[in-house]
Amino acid sequence: MFRTLLMRKKIVAANWKMNLNASQARELLTSLKEKAFSLKSHQEVIVAPPFPFIPAALEQIGSIENYFVAAQNCSDKEKGAYTGEVSTAMLGSIGVSHIITGHSERREYYGETNGVVAAKVNRILAEQLTPIFCCGESLETREAGDANAFVGSQLNECLFHLDENSMQKVVIAYEPIWAIGTGKTASSEQAQEMHAHIRAAIAEKYGNTVADSISILYGGSVKGSNAAELFGQQDVDGALVGGASLDADDFSKIIGALS
């Protein structure tokens, strides 16, 4: 169920993508459990393993306070003859609380449009789960000076149909496509600039109270070595972590940077 927003959540989320086998997943989850932090009420850790490993994640870390398990994807359909798809109801029924949607890899490799992403956001919210909505521009778009407009259009077409109450239940992850898995990271100033732009766009649509309540995460080659500097920015509320989340030590350093 949704939690009352007393203050903006500070979040570190792990996206394992299509990595690890069953024994490797169990080993990583055991390490994460052993290294689990005692988090403050406004801090959260979210782990998004591949579908087959979600039950193990729920068993290992699902009972730790302020630790949650997410899915990396879901269907935009409620139920029916959609072979190979996984519904939000299925995920919610086993204890998943968050679902990533709009990731650039889903958009690029599987042709997911803003319309499809908007439908997924609707399905996630209808199941009373939390969408982790991804947005971000390519290097070509950034170099053309169109990054703000591009990300603004993603927000407008995927989220801004929501009413105020629903919008406050969304977590946003800004991931510049040129920094995902490349080893390149937006500078802390670049991250702050875009996060501030996103928050300003939300404020223009919904008002400052809503904008100030929404957690905006940075994603794109986040590591233990750069997390603290990124988290020190006013509008950066945490991270959606890819490769570094597969290393328990490095991921733990990122979680530690929340403080």
mmCIF file of C-alpha atoms in Angstrom:
data_model
loop_
_atom_site.group_PDB
_atom_site.id
_atom_site.type_symbol
_atom_site.label_atom_id
_atom_site.label_comp_id
_atom_site.label_asym_id
_atom_site.label_seq_id
_atom_site.Cartn_x
_atom_site.Cartn_y
_atom_site.Cartn_z
ATOM 1 C CA MET A 1 0.000 0.000 0.000
ATOM 2 C CA PHE A 2 1.079 3.623 -0.457
ATOM 3 C CA ARG A 3 2.795 5.313 2.460
ATOM 4 C CA THR A 4 1.976 8.817 3.637
ATOM 5 C CA LEU A 5 4.591 11.289 2.447
ATOM 6 C CA LEU A 6 5.894 13.041 5.558
ATOM 7 C CA MET A 7 8.987 14.249 3.746
ATOM 8 C CA ARG A 8 10.689 13.486 0.458
ATOM 9 C CA LYS A 9 12.015 9.937 0.363
ATOM 10 C CA LYS A 10 15.732 9.376 -0.179
ATOM 11 C CA ILE A 11 16.048 6.195 -2.219
ATOM 12 C CA VAL A 12 18.725 3.871 -3.563
ATOM 13 C CA ALA A 13 17.292 1.386 -6.058
ATOM 14 C CA ALA A 14 19.102 -1.539 -7.689
ATOM 15 C CA ASN A 15 18.316 -2.604 -11.243
ATOM 16 C CA TRP A 16 20.019 -5.954 -11.819
ATOM 17 C CA LYS A 17 18.838 -6.045 -15.445
ATOM 18 C CA MET A 18 19.321 -9.479 -17.127
ATOM 19 C CA ASN A 19 22.232 -10.652 -15.017
ATOM 20 C CA LEU A 20 23.162 -13.530 -12.667
ATOM 21 C CA ASN A 21 21.989 -17.107 -12.327
ATOM 22 C CA ALA A 22 20.057 -18.514 -9.369
ATOM 23 C CA SER A 23 23.057 -19.308 -7.176
ATOM 24 C CA GLN A 24 24.698 -15.951 -7.920
ATOM 25 C CA ALA A 25 21.457 -14.138 -7.109
ATOM 26 C CA ARG A 26 21.157 -15.969 -3.781
ATOM 27 C CA GLU A 27 24.767 -15.115 -2.932
ATOM 28 C CA LEU A 28 24.244 -11.429 -3.710
ATOM 29 C CA LEU A 29 21.002 -11.297 -1.710
ATOM 30 C CA THR A 30 22.704 -12.974 1.258
ATOM 31 C CA SER A 31 25.480 -10.380 1.130
ATOM 32 C CA LEU A 32 22.981 -7.518 0.906
ATOM 33 C CA LYS A 33 21.114 -8.895 3.900
ATOM 34 C CA GLU A 34 24.330 -9.170 5.909
ATOM 35 C CA LYS A 35 25.278 -5.604 5.000
ATOM 36 C CA ALA A 36 21.776 -4.167 5.475
ATOM 37 C CA PHE A 37 21.690 -0.663 6.883
ATOM 38 C CA SER A 38 19.442 0.582 9.640
ATOM 39 C CA LEU A 39 17.620 3.221 7.630
ATOM 40 C CA LYS A 40 15.819 6.343 8.785
ATOM 41 C CA SER A 41 12.087 6.628 8.152
ATOM 42 C CA HIS A 42 12.606 8.737 5.004
ATOM 43 C CA GLN A 43 15.231 6.404 3.494
ATOM 44 C CA GLU A 44 14.526 3.362 1.304
ATOM 45 C CA VAL A 45 16.452 0.655 -0.504
ATOM 46 C CA ILE A 46 14.736 -1.052 -3.435
ATOM 47 C CA VAL A 47 16.067 -4.127 -5.235
ATOM 48 C CA ALA A 48 14.769 -5.052 -8.717
ATOM 49 C CA PRO A 49 16.021 -8.511 -9.743
ATOM 50 C CA PRO A 50 14.940 -10.425 -12.849
ATOM 51 C CA PHE A 51 11.493 -12.048 -12.514
ATOM 52 C CA PRO A 52 12.732 -15.560 -11.523
ATOM 53 C CA PHE A 53 14.640 -14.193 -8.533
ATOM 54 C CA ILE A 54 11.896 -11.973 -7.078
ATOM 55 C CA PRO A 55 10.664 -14.641 -4.582
ATOM 56 C CA ALA A 56 14.208 -15.116 -3.263
ATOM 57 C CA ALA A 57 14.607 -11.348 -2.906
ATOM 58 C CA LEU A 58 11.325 -11.104 -1.009
ATOM 59 C CA GLU A 59 12.438 -13.895 1.297
ATOM 60 C CA GLN A 60 15.914 -12.493 1.923
ATOM 61 C CA ILE A 61 15.390 -8.740 2.190
ATOM 62 C CA GLY A 62 11.632 -8.203 2.048
ATOM 63 C CA SER A 63 11.322 -8.294 5.826
ATOM 64 C CA ILE A 64 14.074 -5.719 6.470
ATOM 65 C CA GLU A 65 12.611 -2.368 7.494
ATOM 66 C CA ASN A 66 12.545 0.131 4.624
ATOM 67 C CA TYR A 67 13.890 -2.446 2.151
ATOM 68 C CA PHE A 68 11.590 -3.226 -0.780
ATOM 69 C CA VAL A 69 11.519 -5.502 -3.828
ATOM 70 C CA ALA A 70 10.670 -4.202 -7.294
ATOM 71 C CA ALA A 71 10.075 -5.693 -10.726
ATOM 72 C CA GLN A 72 11.960 -4.433 -13.755
ATOM 73 C CA ASN A 73 8.928 -4.431 -16.031
ATOM 74 C CA CYS A 74 5.231 -5.281 -16.292
ATOM 75 C CA SER A 75 2.515 -5.595 -18.899
ATOM 76 C CA ASP A 76 0.361 -2.640 -19.854
ATOM 77 C CA LYS A 77 -2.620 -5.046 -19.946
ATOM 78 C CA GLU A 78 -4.663 -6.093 -16.930
ATOM 79 C CA LYS A 79 -4.887 -9.821 -17.799
ATOM 80 C CA GLY A 80 -5.659 -12.173 -20.665
ATOM 81 C CA ALA A 81 -4.086 -13.989 -23.610
ATOM 82 C CA TYR A 82 -0.722 -12.210 -23.609
ATOM 83 C CA THR A 83 1.811 -15.014 -23.668
ATOM 84 C CA GLY A 84 5.018 -14.222 -21.848
ATOM 85 C CA GLU A 85 3.703 -11.098 -20.132
ATOM 86 C CA VAL A 86 3.515 -10.470 -16.376
ATOM 87 C CA SER A 87 0.707 -8.374 -14.911
ATOM 88 C CA THR A 88 0.832 -5.853 -12.099
ATOM 89 C CA ALA A 89 -1.729 -7.945 -10.202
ATOM 90 C CA MET A 90 0.584 -10.967 -10.342
ATOM 91 C CA LEU A 91 3.485 -8.919 -9.046
ATOM 92 C CA GLY A 92 1.475 -7.266 -6.307
ATOM 93 C CA SER A 93 0.089 -10.609 -5.177
ATOM 94 C CA ILE A 94 3.559 -11.934 -4.292
ATOM 95 C CA GLY A 95 4.693 -8.818 -2.446
ATOM 96 C CA VAL A 96 6.343 -6.610 -5.064
ATOM 97 C CA SER A 97 5.857 -2.946 -4.126
ATOM 98 C CA HIS A 98 7.555 -1.033 -6.971
ATOM 99 C CA ILE A 99 7.845 -1.505 -10.735
ATOM 100 C CA ILE A 100 10.348 0.169 -13.059
ATOM 101 C CA THR A 101 8.841 1.545 -16.259
ATOM 102 C CA GLY A 102 10.019 3.715 -19.125
ATOM 103 C CA HIS A 103 13.628 2.575 -18.948
ATOM 104 C CA SER A 104 15.590 3.595 -22.038
ATOM 105 C CA GLU A 105 16.480 -0.029 -22.767
ATOM 106 C CA ARG A 106 12.780 -0.946 -22.928
ATOM 107 C CA ARG A 107 12.150 2.047 -25.169
ATOM 108 C CA GLU A 108 15.105 1.391 -27.486
ATOM 109 C CA TYR A 109 15.193 -2.414 -27.729
ATOM 110 C CA TYR A 110 11.489 -3.214 -27.401
ATOM 111 C CA GLY A 111 9.873 -0.196 -29.008
ATOM 112 C CA GLU A 112 7.993 1.031 -25.959
ATOM 113 C CA THR A 113 6.478 4.410 -26.764
ATOM 114 C CA ASN A 114 5.437 7.131 -24.345
ATOM 115 C CA GLY A 115 1.878 5.870 -24.830
ATOM 116 C CA VAL A 116 2.821 2.359 -23.729
ATOM 117 C CA VAL A 117 4.727 3.726 -20.755
ATOM 118 C CA ALA A 118 1.745 5.864 -19.748
ATOM 119 C CA ALA A 119 -0.481 2.773 -19.883
ATOM 120 C CA LYS A 120 1.975 0.882 -17.677
ATOM 121 C CA VAL A 121 2.047 3.743 -15.178
ATOM 122 C CA ASN A 122 -1.750 3.558 -15.045
ATOM 123 C CA ARG A 123 -1.708 -0.215 -14.470
ATOM 124 C CA ILE A 124 0.911 0.068 -11.712
ATOM 125 C CA LEU A 125 -1.032 2.745 -9.872
ATOM 126 C CA ALA A 126 -4.327 0.864 -10.309
ATOM 127 C CA GLU A 127 -2.736 -2.043 -8.419
ATOM 128 C CA GLN A 128 -1.646 0.405 -5.678
ATOM 129 C CA LEU A 129 2.017 -0.165 -6.483
ATOM 130 C CA THR A 130 4.685 2.487 -6.986
ATOM 131 C CA PRO A 131 5.993 3.282 -10.485
ATOM 132 C CA ILE A 132 9.679 4.103 -10.819
ATOM 133 C CA PHE A 133 9.384 6.137 -14.004
ATOM 134 C CA CYS A 134 12.554 6.553 -16.066
ATOM 135 C CA CYS A 135 13.296 9.463 -18.356
ATOM 136 C CA GLY A 136 16.407 10.792 -20.046
ATOM 137 C CA GLU A 137 17.994 11.987 -23.254
ATOM 138 C CA SER A 138 20.595 10.664 -25.690
ATOM 139 C CA LEU A 139 23.987 12.303 -26.153
ATOM 140 C CA GLU A 140 22.854 13.590 -29.561
ATOM 141 C CA THR A 141 19.825 15.273 -27.985
ATOM 142 C CA ARG A 142 21.930 16.817 -25.227
ATOM 143 C CA GLU A 143 24.553 18.129 -27.630
ATOM 144 C CA ALA A 144 21.791 19.676 -29.753
ATOM 145 C CA GLY A 145 20.617 21.611 -26.692
ATOM 146 C CA ASP A 146 17.264 19.816 -26.616
ATOM 147 C CA ALA A 147 17.652 17.783 -23.405
ATOM 148 C CA ASN A 148 15.202 19.821 -21.320
ATOM 149 C CA ALA A 149 12.520 19.793 -24.007
ATOM 150 C CA PHE A 150 12.968 16.056 -24.626
ATOM 151 C CA VAL A 151 12.662 15.100 -20.961
ATOM 152 C CA GLY A 152 9.766 17.535 -20.627
ATOM 153 C CA SER A 153 7.908 15.739 -23.405
ATOM 154 C CA GLN A 154 8.451 12.379 -21.665
ATOM 155 C CA LEU A 155 6.973 13.789 -18.463
ATOM 156 C CA ASN A 156 4.069 15.355 -20.312
ATOM 157 C CA GLU A 157 3.148 12.268 -22.333
ATOM 158 C CA CYS A 158 3.787 9.612 -19.676
ATOM 159 C CA LEU A 159 2.834 11.231 -16.353
ATOM 160 C CA PHE A 160 1.032 14.536 -16.678
ATOM 161 C CA HIS A 161 -2.338 12.914 -17.381
ATOM 162 C CA LEU A 162 -2.350 11.815 -13.713
ATOM 163 C CA ASP A 163 -4.311 13.658 -11.066
ATOM 164 C CA GLU A 164 -2.451 15.319 -8.211
ATOM 165 C CA ASN A 165 -2.930 12.456 -5.769
ATOM 166 C CA SER A 166 -1.653 9.842 -8.230
ATOM 167 C CA MET A 167 1.300 11.968 -9.289
ATOM 168 C CA GLN A 168 2.581 12.086 -5.717
ATOM 169 C CA LYS A 169 2.824 8.286 -5.734
ATOM 170 C CA VAL A 170 5.390 8.230 -8.554
ATOM 171 C CA VAL A 171 9.162 7.995 -8.146
ATOM 172 C CA ILE A 172 11.089 9.531 -11.059
ATOM 173 C CA ALA A 173 14.522 8.364 -12.202
ATOM 174 C CA TYR A 174 16.467 10.654 -14.532
ATOM 175 C CA GLU A 175 18.891 8.543 -16.538
ATOM 176 C CA PRO A 176 20.854 10.277 -19.296
ATOM 177 C CA ILE A 177 21.088 7.526 -21.910
ATOM 178 C CA TRP A 178 24.669 8.478 -22.710
ATOM 179 C CA ALA A 179 25.700 7.621 -19.129
ATOM 180 C CA ILE A 180 24.010 4.220 -18.746
ATOM 181 C CA GLY A 181 26.597 1.460 -18.600
ATOM 182 C CA THR A 182 29.201 3.583 -20.362
ATOM 183 C CA GLY A 183 31.293 4.544 -17.370
ATOM 184 C CA LYS A 184 30.425 8.174 -18.085
ATOM 185 C CA THR A 185 28.504 10.036 -15.420
ATOM 186 C CA ALA A 186 26.787 13.376 -15.620
ATOM 187 C CA SER A 187 28.597 15.815 -13.364
ATOM 188 C CA SER A 188 26.826 16.573 -10.108
ATOM 189 C CA GLU A 189 26.041 20.000 -11.565
ATOM 190 C CA GLN A 190 24.532 18.480 -14.736
ATOM 191 C CA ALA A 191 22.449 16.079 -12.653
ATOM 192 C CA GLN A 192 21.221 18.889 -10.415
ATOM 193 C CA GLU A 193 20.361 21.069 -13.407
ATOM 194 C CA MET A 194 18.122 18.399 -14.947
ATOM 195 C CA HIS A 195 16.582 17.339 -11.636
ATOM 196 C CA ALA A 196 15.713 20.979 -10.939
ATOM 197 C CA HIS A 197 14.198 21.233 -14.433
ATOM 198 C CA ILE A 198 12.069 18.140 -13.806
ATOM 199 C CA ARG A 199 10.886 19.467 -10.451
ATOM 200 C CA ALA A 200 10.085 22.847 -11.997
ATOM 201 C CA ALA A 201 8.027 21.155 -14.737
ATOM 202 C CA ILE A 202 6.073 19.248 -12.093
ATOM 203 C CA ALA A 203 5.569 22.446 -10.120
ATOM 204 C CA GLU A 204 4.237 24.241 -13.186
ATOM 205 C CA LYS A 205 1.688 21.454 -13.719
ATOM 206 C CA TYR A 206 0.775 20.522 -10.140
ATOM 207 C CA GLY A 207 2.183 23.205 -7.837
ATOM 208 C CA ASN A 208 5.175 23.384 -5.520
ATOM 209 C CA THR A 209 3.748 21.143 -2.795
ATOM 210 C CA VAL A 210 3.432 18.198 -5.174
ATOM 211 C CA ALA A 211 6.783 18.909 -6.836
ATOM 212 C CA ASP A 212 8.571 19.077 -3.505
ATOM 213 C CA SER A 213 7.097 15.734 -2.404
ATOM 214 C CA ILE A 214 8.336 13.651 -5.359
ATOM 215 C CA SER A 215 11.630 11.768 -5.162
ATOM 216 C CA ILE A 216 13.815 12.203 -8.247
ATOM 217 C CA LEU A 217 16.664 9.710 -8.561
ATOM 218 C CA TYR A 218 19.754 9.892 -10.753
ATOM 219 C CA GLY A 219 20.817 6.889 -12.820
ATOM 220 C CA GLY A 220 23.840 6.448 -15.035
ATOM 221 C CA SER A 221 27.092 4.790 -13.885
ATOM 222 C CA VAL A 222 26.505 5.590 -10.209
ATOM 223 C CA LYS A 223 29.209 4.084 -8.009
ATOM 224 C CA GLY A 224 30.279 4.168 -4.387
ATOM 225 C CA SER A 225 32.950 6.677 -5.370
ATOM 226 C CA ASN A 226 30.576 9.305 -6.810
ATOM 227 C CA ALA A 227 27.307 8.723 -4.926
ATOM 228 C CA ALA A 228 27.908 11.130 -2.041
ATOM 229 C CA GLU A 229 28.672 14.056 -4.361
ATOM 230 C CA LEU A 230 25.545 13.353 -6.419
ATOM 231 C CA PHE A 231 23.358 12.958 -3.330
ATOM 232 C CA GLY A 232 24.649 16.272 -2.002
ATOM 233 C CA GLN A 233 22.744 18.123 -4.733
ATOM 234 C CA GLN A 234 19.518 19.798 -3.630
ATOM 235 C CA ASP A 235 17.192 18.010 -6.050
ATOM 236 C CA VAL A 236 18.939 14.625 -6.280
ATOM 237 C CA ASP A 237 17.080 12.277 -3.947
ATOM 238 C CA GLY A 238 19.052 9.100 -4.539
ATOM 239 C CA ALA A 239 19.959 6.766 -7.378
ATOM 240 C CA LEU A 240 18.771 4.019 -9.678
ATOM 241 C CA VAL A 241 21.877 1.842 -9.870
ATOM 242 C CA GLY A 242 22.739 -0.643 -12.607
ATOM 243 C CA GLY A 243 26.125 -2.368 -12.769
ATOM 244 C CA ALA A 244 27.299 -1.340 -9.302
ATOM 245 C CA SER A 245 24.229 -2.964 -7.747
ATOM 246 C CA LEU A 246 25.658 -6.374 -8.699
ATOM 247 C CA ASP A 247 28.540 -5.831 -6.258
ATOM 248 C CA ALA A 248 27.355 -5.956 -2.643
ATOM 249 C CA ASP A 249 30.286 -3.909 -1.356
ATOM 250 C CA ASP A 250 29.935 -1.099 -3.885
ATOM 251 C CA PHE A 251 26.153 -1.036 -3.596
ATOM 252 C CA SER A 252 26.444 -0.822 0.171
ATOM 253 C CA LYS A 253 28.742 2.187 -0.215
ATOM 254 C CA ILE A 254 26.058 3.852 -2.339
ATOM 255 C CA ILE A 255 23.415 3.157 0.311
ATOM 256 C CA GLY A 256 25.761 4.563 2.923
ATOM 257 C CA ALA A 257 26.046 7.776 0.918
ATOM 258 C CA LEU A 258 22.395 8.532 1.706
ATOM 259 C CA SER A 259 23.613 9.725 5.085
#
